XYZ file of C-alpha atoms in Angstrom:
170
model
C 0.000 0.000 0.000
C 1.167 3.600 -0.996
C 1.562 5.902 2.265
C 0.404 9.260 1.987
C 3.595 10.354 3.038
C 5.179 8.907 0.078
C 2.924 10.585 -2.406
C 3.401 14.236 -0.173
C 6.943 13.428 -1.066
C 6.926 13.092 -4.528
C 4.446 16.176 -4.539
C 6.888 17.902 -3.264
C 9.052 17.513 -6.313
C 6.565 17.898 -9.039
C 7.880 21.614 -8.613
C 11.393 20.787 -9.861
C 9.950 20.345 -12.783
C 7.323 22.770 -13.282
C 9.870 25.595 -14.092
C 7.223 28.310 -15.105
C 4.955 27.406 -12.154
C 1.881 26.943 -14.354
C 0.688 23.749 -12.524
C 1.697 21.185 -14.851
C 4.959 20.174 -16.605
C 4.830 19.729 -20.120
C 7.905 19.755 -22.793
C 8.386 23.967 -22.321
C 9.589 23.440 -18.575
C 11.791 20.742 -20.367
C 13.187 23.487 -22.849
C 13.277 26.408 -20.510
C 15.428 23.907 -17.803
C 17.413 23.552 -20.724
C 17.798 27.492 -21.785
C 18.703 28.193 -18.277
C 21.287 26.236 -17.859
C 22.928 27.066 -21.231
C 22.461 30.927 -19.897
C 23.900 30.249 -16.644
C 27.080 28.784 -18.173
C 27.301 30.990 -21.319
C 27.218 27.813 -23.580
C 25.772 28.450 -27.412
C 22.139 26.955 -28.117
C 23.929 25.961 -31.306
C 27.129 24.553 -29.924
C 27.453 20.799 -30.012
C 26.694 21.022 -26.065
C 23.919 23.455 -26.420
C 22.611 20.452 -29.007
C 23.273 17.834 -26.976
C 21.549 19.419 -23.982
C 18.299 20.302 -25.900
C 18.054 16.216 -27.293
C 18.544 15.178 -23.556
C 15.878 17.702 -22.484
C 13.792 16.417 -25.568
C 14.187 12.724 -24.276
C 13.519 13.165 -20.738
C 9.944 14.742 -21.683
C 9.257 12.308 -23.961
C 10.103 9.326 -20.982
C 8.210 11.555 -18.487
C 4.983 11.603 -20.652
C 5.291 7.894 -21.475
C 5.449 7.240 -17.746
C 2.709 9.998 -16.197
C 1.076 11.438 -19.147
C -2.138 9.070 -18.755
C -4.583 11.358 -20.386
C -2.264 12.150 -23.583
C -2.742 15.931 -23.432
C 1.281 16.733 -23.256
C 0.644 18.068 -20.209
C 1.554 16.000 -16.567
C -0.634 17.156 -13.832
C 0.688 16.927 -9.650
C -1.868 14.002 -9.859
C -0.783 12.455 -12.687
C 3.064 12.941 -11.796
C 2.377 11.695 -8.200
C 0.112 8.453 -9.708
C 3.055 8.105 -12.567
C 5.737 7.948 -10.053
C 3.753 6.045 -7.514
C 2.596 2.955 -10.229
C 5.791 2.806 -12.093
C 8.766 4.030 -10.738
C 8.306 3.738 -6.829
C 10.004 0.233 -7.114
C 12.376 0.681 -10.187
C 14.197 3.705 -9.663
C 16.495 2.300 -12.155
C 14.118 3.073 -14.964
C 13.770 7.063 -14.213
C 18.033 7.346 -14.125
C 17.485 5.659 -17.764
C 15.072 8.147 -18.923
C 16.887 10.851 -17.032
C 20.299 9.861 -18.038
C 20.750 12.359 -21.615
C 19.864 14.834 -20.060
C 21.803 14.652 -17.271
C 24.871 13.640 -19.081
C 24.523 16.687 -20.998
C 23.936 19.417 -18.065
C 27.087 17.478 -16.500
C 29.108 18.186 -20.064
C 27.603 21.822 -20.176
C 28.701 22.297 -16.402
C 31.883 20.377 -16.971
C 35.173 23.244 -17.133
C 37.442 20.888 -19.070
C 35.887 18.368 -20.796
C 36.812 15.193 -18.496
C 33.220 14.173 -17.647
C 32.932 15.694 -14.439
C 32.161 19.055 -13.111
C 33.171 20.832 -10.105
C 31.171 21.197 -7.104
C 30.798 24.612 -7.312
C 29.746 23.714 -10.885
C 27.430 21.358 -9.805
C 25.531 23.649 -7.362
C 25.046 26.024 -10.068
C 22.977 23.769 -11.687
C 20.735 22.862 -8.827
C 20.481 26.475 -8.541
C 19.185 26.582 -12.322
C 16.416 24.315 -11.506
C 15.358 26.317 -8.437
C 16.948 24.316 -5.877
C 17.828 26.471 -2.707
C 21.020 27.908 -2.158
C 22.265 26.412 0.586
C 20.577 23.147 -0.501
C 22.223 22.799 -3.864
C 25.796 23.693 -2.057
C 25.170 20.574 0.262
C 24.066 18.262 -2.282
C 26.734 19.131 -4.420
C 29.443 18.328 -1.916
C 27.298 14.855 -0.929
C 27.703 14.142 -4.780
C 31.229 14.667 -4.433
C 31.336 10.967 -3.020
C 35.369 10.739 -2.598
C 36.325 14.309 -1.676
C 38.478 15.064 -5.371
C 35.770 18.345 -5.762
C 34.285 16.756 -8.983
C 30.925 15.120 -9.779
C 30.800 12.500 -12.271
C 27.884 10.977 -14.300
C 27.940 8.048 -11.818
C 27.094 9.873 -8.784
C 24.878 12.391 -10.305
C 22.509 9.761 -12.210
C 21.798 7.443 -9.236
C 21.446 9.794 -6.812
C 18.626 12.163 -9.120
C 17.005 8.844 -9.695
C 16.677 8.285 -5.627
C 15.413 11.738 -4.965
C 12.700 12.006 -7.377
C 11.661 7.995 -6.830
C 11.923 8.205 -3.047
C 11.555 4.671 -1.379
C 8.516 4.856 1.299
């Protein structure tokens, strides 16, 4: 049985993703994550990065409405996020990192300084910033990321750990 805690919880982020605060997410608050974060870090729209971000944006919508999108309006409601995270990825977290994982990979290269993969903390908390995550949150997350102390986050600390947060286990 589903606690009502557990669907509070994953109320709670259905915000992360609304980025114009409209009450629903739909492919937009996909694009306009995406535009931020290319803004923040003075990247091109056009560059290879700014492409590769946009694609990953592109493909996490189009997961997100496969998994929550029950009425087929390409828009996800709080209900229809809570009941699509709830029924289908409450107890395969490992399916929301897939769906999340272009995306991610590309804010991590767009974030990245030089191109190894990783980005800095300080990097890192810029883009929880982007996505409207609290100051002094995102600077605490960013060093949890940073799992062995070298001040970089990788692709396989990021994706796991996005995958918990948003899938929280009851």
């Amino acid at each position: 049985m589903v606690s009502t805690e557990y669907e509070r919880r994953i109320a709670a982020r259905f915000a992360t993703f609304d980025q114009d605060g409209n009450g629903y997410i739909d492919r937009e608050d996909f694009n306009a994550a995406a535009k931020a974060l290319l803004a923040e870090f003075a990247v091109p729209a056009r560059s290879d990065k700014g492409q590769a971000l946009y694609a990953g944006a592109e493909a996490f919508w189009q997961g997100m409405a496969g998994i929550a999108d029950r009425d087929g309006d390409q828009r996800i409601t709080r209900e229809e996020f809570v009941t699509g995270a709830v029924k289908r990825l409450r107890d395969n977290p490992d399916r929301f990192a897939e769906i999340a994982r272009p995306f991610l990979h590309a804010a991590l290269a767009v974030a990245d300084p030089d191109g190894d993969g990783r980005a800095t903390v300080a990097d890192t908390a810029r883009v929880l910033r982007v996505f409207h995550v609290q100051e002094d949150i995102a600077r605490a997350t960013a060093a949890a990321l940073d799992t062995d102390g070298d001040d970089r986050v990788g692709e396989t600390e990021v994706v796991p750990a996005f995958a918990r947060y948003f899938t929280v286990p009851e």
